[in-house]
CSV table of C-alpha atoms and ligand atoms in Angstrom, one decimal:
chain,number,residue,atom,x,y,z
A,1,MET,CA,0.0,0.0,0.0
A,2,GLY,CA,1.2,3.4,-0.9
A,3,SER,CA,0.0,7.1,-0.3
A,4,ALA,CA,-0.5,10.2,-2.1
A,5,ILE,CA,-1.0,13.9,-1.0
A,6,THR,CA,-4.4,14.8,-2.6
A,7,GLY,CA,-5.2,18.1,-1.0
A,8,TRP,CA,-3.7,21.0,1.0
A,9,GLY,CA,-4.8,24.2,2.6
A,10,SER,CA,-3.8,26.7,5.2
A,11,ALA,CA,-5.1,29.3,7.6
A,12,LEU,CA,-3.9,32.6,9.0
A,13,PRO,CA,-5.7,34.9,11.5
A,14,PRO,CA,-6.9,38.2,10.1
A,15,ARG,CA,-5.0,40.6,12.3
A,16,VAL,CA,-1.6,41.8,11.0
A,17,VAL,CA,1.1,42.8,13.5
A,18,THR,CA,4.1,44.8,11.8
A,19,ASN,CA,7.5,45.3,13.0
A,20,ASP,CA,6.6,48.9,13.5
A,21,ASP,CA,3.8,47.9,15.7
A,22,PHE,CA,6.4,46.4,18.0
A,23,ALA,CA,8.8,49.3,17.6
A,24,ALA,CA,6.0,51.6,18.8
A,25,ARG,CA,6.0,50.1,22.3
A,26,LEU,CA,9.2,48.0,22.8
A,27,ASP,CA,13.0,48.8,22.4
A,28,THR,CA,13.3,47.3,19.1
A,29,SER,CA,13.1,48.5,15.3
A,30,ASP,CA,12.0,47.2,11.9
A,31,ALA,CA,15.8,47.3,10.9
A,32,TRP,CA,16.8,45.1,13.8
A,33,ILE,CA,13.9,42.4,13.3
A,34,SER,CA,14.0,42.3,9.5
A,35,GLU,CA,17.9,42.1,9.4
A,36,ARG,CA,18.3,39.6,12.0
A,37,THR,CA,15.3,37.4,11.3
A,38,GLY,CA,13.7,38.1,7.8
A,39,ILE,CA,10.4,38.7,9.6
A,40,ARG,CA,8.3,41.8,8.5
A,41,GLN,CA,5.0,41.0,9.8
A,42,ARG,CA,3.0,38.1,11.4
A,43,ARG,CA,-0.5,37.3,12.1
A,44,MET,CA,-2.1,36.8,15.5
A,45,GLY,CA,-5.4,35.6,16.7
A,46,GLY,CA,-7.8,32.6,16.5
A,47,THR,CA,-7.4,29.4,18.5
A,48,THR,CA,-5.4,26.4,17.4
A,49,GLY,CA,-8.6,24.5,16.8
A,50,SER,CA,-10.1,27.2,14.8
A,51,LEU,CA,-7.0,27.7,12.6
A,52,ALA,CA,-6.6,23.8,12.2
A,53,GLU,CA,-10.4,23.6,11.2
A,54,GLU,CA,-10.1,26.1,8.5
A,55,ALA,CA,-6.9,24.6,7.1
A,56,ALA,CA,-8.4,21.3,7.1
A,57,ARG,CA,-11.6,22.3,5.4
A,58,ALA,CA,-9.4,24.0,2.7
A,59,ALA,CA,-7.4,20.7,2.3
A,60,LEU,CA,-10.6,18.6,2.0
A,61,ALA,CA,-12.0,20.9,-0.5
A,62,ARG,CA,-8.8,20.8,-2.7
A,63,ALA,CA,-8.7,17.0,-2.3
A,64,GLU,CA,-12.5,17.0,-3.3
A,65,ARG,CA,-13.3,14.9,-0.2
A,66,GLN,CA,-16.0,15.0,2.4
A,67,PRO,CA,-14.9,14.9,6.1
A,68,ALA,CA,-16.5,11.4,6.4
A,69,ALA,CA,-13.8,10.0,4.0
A,70,ILE,CA,-11.1,11.0,6.7
A,71,ASP,CA,-10.5,8.2,9.2
A,72,GLN,CA,-7.5,9.7,10.9
A,73,ILE,CA,-6.6,13.1,12.1
A,74,VAL,CA,-3.0,13.7,13.2
A,75,LEU,CA,-2.8,17.3,14.6
A,76,ALA,CA,0.6,18.5,15.4
A,77,THR,CA,0.7,21.4,17.8
A,78,THR,CA,2.6,22.7,20.7
A,79,THR,CA,-0.3,24.9,21.8
A,80,PRO,CA,-3.4,22.8,22.3
A,81,ASP,CA,-6.4,24.8,23.2
A,82,ARG,CA,-6.8,23.0,26.6
A,83,LEU,CA,-4.7,20.2,28.3
A,84,ILE,CA,-7.5,17.9,28.2
A,85,PRO,CA,-9.1,16.9,25.8
A,86,ALA,CA,-6.7,16.9,22.8
A,87,THR,CA,-7.5,19.7,20.4
A,88,SER,CA,-8.0,17.1,17.6
A,89,SER,CA,-10.9,15.6,19.5
A,90,PRO,CA,-13.4,18.6,19.2
A,91,LEU,CA,-11.9,19.3,15.9
A,92,HIS,CA,-12.8,15.6,14.7
A,93,ALA,CA,-16.4,16.3,15.8
A,94,ALA,CA,-16.6,19.8,14.1
A,95,LEU,CA,-15.5,18.4,10.8
A,96,GLY,CA,-17.4,15.2,11.0
A,97,CYS,CA,-14.6,12.6,10.3
A,98,ARG,CA,-14.6,9.1,11.1
A,99,GLY,CA,-12.0,7.0,12.9
A,100,GLY,CA,-9.4,8.4,15.3
A,101,ALA,CA,-7.7,11.5,16.2
A,102,PHE,CA,-4.7,12.6,18.3
A,103,ASP,CA,-2.4,15.5,19.0
A,104,LEU,CA,1.3,15.2,18.5
A,105,ASN,CA,3.8,17.6,20.0
A,106,ALA,CA,7.2,17.8,18.4
A,107,ALA,CA,7.3,21.4,18.4
A,108,CYS,CA,8.4,23.1,15.0
A,109,ALA,CA,9.3,19.5,13.7
A,110,GLY,CA,5.6,18.4,14.5
A,111,PHE,CA,4.2,18.5,11.1
A,112,VAL,CA,7.0,16.4,9.4
A,113,TYR,CA,6.8,13.9,12.5
A,114,GLY,CA,2.9,13.8,11.8
A,115,LEU,CA,3.3,13.2,8.0
A,116,VAL,CA,5.6,10.2,8.8
A,117,VAL,CA,3.2,8.9,11.4
A,118,ALA,CA,0.1,9.2,9.2
A,119,ASP,CA,1.8,7.8,6.4
A,120,ALA,CA,2.9,4.6,8.3
A,121,LEU,CA,-0.8,4.3,9.6
A,122,LEU,CA,-2.0,4.3,6.0
A,123,GLN,CA,0.4,1.5,5.2
A,124,VAL,CA,-0.9,-0.6,8.0
A,125,ARG,CA,-4.6,-0.1,7.3
A,126,GLY,CA,-5.3,2.0,4.3
A,127,GLY,CA,-7.8,4.9,4.5
A,128,ALA,CA,-7.2,8.6,4.4
A,129,ALA,CA,-5.7,11.0,6.9
A,130,LEU,CA,-5.7,14.8,7.6
A,131,VAL,CA,-2.1,16.0,8.7
A,132,ILE,CA,-2.4,19.3,10.3
A,133,GLY,CA,0.3,21.6,11.8
A,134,ALA,CA,-1.4,24.4,13.8
A,135,ASP,CA,-0.1,26.6,16.5
A,136,THR,CA,-0.9,29.8,18.4
A,137,LEU,CA,2.3,30.8,19.8
A,138,SER,CA,1.3,34.4,20.5
A,139,ARG,CA,-0.8,33.1,23.5
A,140,ILE,CA,2.2,31.7,25.2
A,141,THR,CA,4.6,34.5,24.2
A,142,ASP,CA,5.3,37.6,26.5
A,143,GLN,CA,4.4,40.5,24.2
A,144,ASP,CA,6.5,42.8,26.3
A,145,ASP,CA,9.8,40.7,25.9
A,146,ARG,CA,11.3,41.8,22.7
A,147,SER,CA,13.7,38.8,22.3
A,148,THR,CA,10.8,36.4,21.6
A,149,ALA,CA,7.6,38.7,21.0
A,150,VAL,CA,8.8,39.7,17.5
A,151,LEU,CA,9.5,36.0,16.4
A,152,PHE,CA,6.3,33.9,17.3
A,153,ALA,CA,2.9,33.9,15.9
A,154,ASP,CA,-0.1,32.0,14.9
A,155,GLY,CA,-1.1,29.8,11.8
A,156,ALA,CA,-2.0,26.5,10.4
A,157,GLY,CA,-1.5,24.2,7.4
A,158,ALA,CA,-2.9,20.8,6.5
A,159,ILE,CA,-2.7,18.1,3.9
A,160,VAL,CA,-4.9,15.1,2.9
A,161,LEU,CA,-3.0,12.1,2.7
A,162,GLU,CA,-4.8,9.0,1.1
A,163,ALA,CA,-3.9,5.5,0.7
A,164,VAL,CA,-3.4,4.4,-2.9
A,165,PRO,CA,-1.7,1.4,-4.6
A,166,GLY,CA,1.9,1.8,-5.3
A,167,GLU,CA,4.6,3.9,-3.8
A,168,SER,CA,4.3,6.0,-0.5
A,169,ALA,CA,4.4,9.8,-0.7
A,170,VAL,CA,7.1,9.7,2.0
A,171,LEU,CA,10.2,8.2,0.3
A,172,GLY,CA,12.3,8.5,3.5
A,173,ALA,CA,12.5,10.3,6.8
A,174,ASP,CA,14.9,11.2,9.6
A,175,LEU,CA,13.4,12.0,12.9
A,176,GLY,CA,15.5,13.0,16.1
A,177,VAL,CA,15.5,14.7,19.3
A,178,ASP,CA,18.2,15.8,21.9
A,179,GLY,CA,16.4,15.8,25.1
A,180,ALA,CA,19.5,16.9,27.0
A,181,ALA,CA,19.2,20.4,25.3
A,182,ALA,CA,15.4,20.6,26.1
A,183,ASP,CA,15.8,23.6,28.4
A,184,LEU,CA,17.1,25.8,25.7
A,185,LEU,CA,13.6,26.5,24.5
A,186,SER,CA,10.7,26.0,26.9
A,187,CYS,CA,7.4,27.1,28.6
A,188,GLU,CA,6.1,26.0,32.0
A,189,HIS,CA,2.4,25.5,32.4
A,190,GLY,CA,0.6,28.9,32.3
A,191,GLY,CA,4.0,30.7,31.5
A,192,THR,CA,5.6,32.1,28.6
A,193,ILE,CA,8.3,31.1,26.2
A,194,THR,CA,12.0,31.3,27.2
A,195,MET,CA,14.7,30.8,24.7
A,196,GLU,CA,18.5,30.9,24.4
A,197,GLY,CA,18.2,32.2,21.0
A,198,ARG,CA,21.8,32.2,19.8
A,199,GLU,CA,22.4,28.5,21.0
A,200,VAL,CA,19.1,27.5,19.4
A,201,TYR,CA,20.1,29.0,16.1
A,202,ARG,CA,23.5,27.4,16.2
A,203,ARG,CA,22.0,23.9,16.7
A,204,ALA,CA,19.3,24.5,14.3
A,205,VAL,CA,21.6,24.9,11.4
A,206,ARG,CA,23.7,21.9,12.6
A,207,ALA,CA,20.6,19.6,13.1
A,208,GLU,CA,18.8,20.5,9.8
A,209,LEU,CA,22.0,19.9,7.9
A,210,ASP,CA,22.8,16.5,9.5
A,211,SER,CA,19.2,15.5,9.3
A,212,ILE,CA,18.8,16.6,5.6
A,213,GLU,CA,22.0,14.6,4.8
A,214,ALA,CA,20.7,11.5,6.6
A,215,VAL,CA,17.5,11.5,4.6
A,216,LEU,CA,19.2,12.2,1.3
A,217,ALA,CA,21.5,9.3,2.0
A,218,ALA,CA,18.8,6.9,3.0
A,219,THR,CA,16.6,7.6,-0.1
A,220,GLY,CA,19.5,8.0,-2.4
A,221,VAL,CA,17.8,11.3,-3.8
A,222,LYS,CA,20.4,14.0,-4.7
A,223,ILE,CA,20.0,17.6,-4.0
A,224,ASP,CA,19.5,18.5,-7.5
A,225,ASP,CA,16.6,16.1,-7.7
A,226,ILE,CA,14.6,18.1,-5.2
A,227,ALA,CA,12.1,20.5,-6.8
A,228,LEU,CA,11.3,22.5,-3.7
A,229,PHE,CA,12.9,22.7,-0.2
A,230,VAL,CA,10.4,23.6,2.5
A,231,PRO,CA,12.4,24.5,5.7
A,232,HIS,CA,11.0,25.4,9.1
A,233,GLN,CA,10.2,29.2,9.1
A,234,ALA,CA,12.1,30.6,12.1
A,235,ASN,CA,14.9,32.8,10.8
A,236,VAL,CA,16.0,33.5,7.2
A,237,ARG,CA,19.5,33.4,8.2
A,238,ILE,CA,19.2,29.8,9.3
A,239,ILE,CA,17.6,28.9,6.0
A,240,GLU,CA,20.2,30.8,4.1
A,241,ALA,CA,23.0,29.1,6.0
A,242,VAL,CA,21.5,25.7,5.5
A,243,ASN,CA,21.0,26.3,1.7
A,244,GLN,CA,24.5,27.7,1.2
A,245,ARG,CA,26.0,24.5,2.6
A,246,LEU,CA,23.8,22.2,0.8
A,247,GLY,CA,23.9,23.9,-2.4
A,248,ILE,CA,20.1,24.7,-2.7
A,249,SER,CA,19.1,28.1,-4.4
A,250,MET,CA,16.7,30.3,-2.7
A,251,ASP,CA,14.6,30.0,-5.9
A,252,LYS,CA,14.1,26.3,-5.0
A,253,THR,CA,13.1,27.3,-1.4
A,254,ALA,CA,9.6,28.2,0.0
A,255,LEU,CA,9.6,31.2,2.3
A,256,VAL,CA,6.6,32.8,4.0
A,257,LEU,CA,8.2,33.8,7.4
A,258,ASP,CA,8.6,37.4,6.1
A,259,ARG,CA,4.7,37.6,6.4
A,260,THR,CA,4.0,35.0,9.0
A,261,GLY,CA,6.8,35.0,11.6
A,262,ASN,CA,7.5,31.6,13.3
A,263,THR,CA,4.3,29.5,13.7
A,264,SER,CA,5.9,26.3,14.9
A,265,ALA,CA,4.1,23.4,13.6
A,266,GLY,CA,2.1,25.5,11.2
A,267,SER,CA,5.2,26.9,9.5
A,268,ILE,CA,6.2,24.1,7.1
A,269,PRO,CA,2.6,23.4,6.0
A,270,LEU,CA,1.9,27.1,5.5
A,271,ALA,CA,5.1,27.4,3.3
A,272,LEU,CA,4.2,24.1,1.5
A,273,CYS,CA,0.7,25.2,0.7
A,274,GLU,CA,1.7,28.7,-0.4
A,275,ALA,CA,3.9,27.2,-2.9
A,276,ALA,CA,1.4,24.7,-4.1
A,277,ASP,CA,-1.1,27.6,-4.5
A,278,ALA,CA,1.5,29.5,-6.6
A,279,GLY,CA,1.9,26.7,-9.0
A,280,ARG,CA,5.4,25.8,-7.9
A,281,LEU,CA,4.7,22.2,-7.4
A,282,HIS,CA,3.7,19.5,-9.9
A,283,ASP,CA,2.6,15.9,-9.6
A,284,GLY,CA,5.5,13.8,-9.0
A,285,ASP,CA,8.0,16.5,-7.9
A,286,LEU,CA,10.3,15.7,-5.0
A,287,VAL,CA,10.0,18.0,-2.0
A,288,LEU,CA,12.4,18.1,0.8
A,289,LEU,CA,10.8,19.2,4.3
A,290,SER,CA,13.0,20.0,7.2
A,291,GLY,CA,12.3,21.4,10.6
A,292,PHE,CA,13.7,21.7,14.1
A,293,GLY,CA,12.4,23.1,17.2
A,294,ALA,CA,11.8,22.8,21.1
A,295,GLY,CA,12.7,19.5,22.6
A,296,MET,CA,15.2,19.9,20.7
A,297,THR,CA,13.4,18.0,17.9
A,298,TRP,CA,14.3,17.8,14.3
A,299,ALA,CA,12.6,15.9,11.3
A,300,SER,CA,13.4,15.9,7.7
A,301,ALA,CA,11.5,14.0,5.0
A,302,VAL,CA,11.8,13.5,1.2
A,303,VAL,CA,8.0,13.4,-0.2
A,304,ARG,CA,6.7,13.0,-3.6
A,305,TRP,CA,4.1,15.6,-4.3
A,306,GLY,CA,0.6,14.9,-5.5
A,307,ARG,CA,-0.9,11.9,-7.3
A,308,GLY,CA,0.9,9.8,-10.1
A,309,GLY,CA,4.3,8.7,-10.4
A,310,PRO,CA,7.7,10.4,-10.8
A,311,ALA,CA,7.7,13.9,-12.6
A,312,ALA,CA,8.6,13.9,-16.2
A,313,ALA,CA,12.2,14.8,-16.7
G,1,LIG,O1,11.4,27.7,16.0
G,1,LIG,C1,12.8,27.2,16.5
G,1,LIG,C2,13.3,27.9,17.6
G,1,LIG,N1,13.7,29.1,17.4
G,1,LIG,C3,14.6,29.7,16.5
G,1,LIG,O2,14.9,29.0,15.5
G,1,LIG,C4,15.3,30.9,16.7
G,1,LIG,C5,16.8,30.7,16.7
G,1,LIG,N2,17.4,31.9,17.0
G,1,LIG,C6,17.3,33.1,16.2
G,1,LIG,O3,16.6,33.2,15.3
G,1,LIG,C7,18.2,34.3,16.6
G,1,LIG,O4,19.2,33.9,17.7
G,1,LIG,C8,17.4,35.5,17.4
G,1,LIG,C9,16.7,36.2,16.0
G,1,LIG,C10,16.5,34.9,18.4
G,1,LIG,C11,18.3,36.6,17.8
G,1,LIG,O5,19.1,37.0,16.8
G,1,LIG,P1,20.9,37.0,17.2
G,1,LIG,O6,21.4,37.6,16.0
G,1,LIG,O7,21.3,35.6,17.5
G,1,LIG,O8,20.9,38.1,18.2
G,1,LIG,P2,21.4,37.9,19.8
G,1,LIG,O9,20.5,37.1,20.5
G,1,LIG,O10,22.9,37.5,19.8
G,1,LIG,O11,21.3,39.2,20.2
G,1,LIG,C12,21.9,40.6,19.8
G,1,LIG,C13,21.6,41.7,20.4
G,1,LIG,C14,21.5,41.6,22.0
G,1,LIG,O12,21.8,42.8,22.6
G,1,LIG,P3,23.4,42.9,23.2
G,1,LIG,O13,23.4,41.9,24.2
G,1,LIG,O14,24.2,42.6,22.1
G,1,LIG,O15,23.5,44.4,23.6
G,1,LIG,C15,20.0,41.3,22.3
G,1,LIG,O16,19.5,41.9,23.6
G,1,LIG,O17,20.1,42.0,20.1
G,1,LIG,C16,19.4,42.3,21.2
G,1,LIG,N3,17.9,42.0,20.7
G,1,LIG,C17,17.1,42.9,20.1
G,1,LIG,N4,17.3,44.1,19.8
G,1,LIG,C18,16.4,44.7,19.2
G,1,LIG,C19,17.3,40.9,20.9
G,1,LIG,N5,16.0,40.9,20.4
G,1,LIG,C20,15.9,42.1,19.9
G,1,LIG,C21,14.8,42.8,19.4
G,1,LIG,N6,15.2,44.2,19.0
G,1,LIG,N7,13.8,42.3,19.0
């Protein structure tokens, strides 16, 4: 049994917060934020459940599937709306899906973790899954702390993954975590995010490089075979550093962080969906996904886009 990505969709809350909005009330500037991060504006608002639902409905519409065709929801999130129940549970009811639903917390690597888990489930028992990455980081960010407030924001993206005969959409994956470094980026119950930014940055570049090299080696895919690279959207300097060392051009890279900030599990699917909507992806294209985040987690996967076999040369 194989699998195919048959739909995609994303959601951003309507409220736009610009760098100048922060500069008006904090000791920061548009120049500092855009030069150090690449972020120019971000979206805030909604709940993880509401953004996940909007993204899921868009993905279902694109796949031309009713919610009842879905028998598994995998919702990657670090910001569930409540501790109990999982956010995917009321989401499952709101959408009217069948089968099961669970949340998965692997921070900014969560969407790739979720995709790999969903793909494995389909191989065991067929069916169709919604894989969603959704986060509302603004709710757990101290909006008066300039070192984190300008970075983290809200958003969601989703795909429909269906069991089909033949090859799996996920050609290979590398998943990892370094729990010894977990305190570098954390948030206590009821608290706000604390982060050692420079050290996270350093580890992020290393983790993505090693993880991408591992997944390329495991799949035998060459970097030149990749049609689109979709990295986690935390900081454009991290993306540029990884690209430079791997020899990936920015033309082949999906970038939304200038408009979204860091939306954790939402970031990779948001960038993937925007690229797909812009016509940058064709059936059979190979896509490289790579994320890292709190945990410290990382995850990379080579994925074949859409229905059908390998892209025509
Ligand atoms: O999603 C996964 C997890 N997160 C990440 O991937 C984030 C990884 N880290 C980063 O992206 C970067 O480290 C940051 C964007 C967080 C910071 O950039 P940096 O170039 O590493 O700056 P820094 O932390 O070394 O700080 C440089 C200076 C400091 O001042 P001093 O000590 O040199 O006087 C900071 O206090 O910049 C100051 N600073 C700011 N200044 C203006 C920190 N935040 C701001 C700000 N505006 N918003």
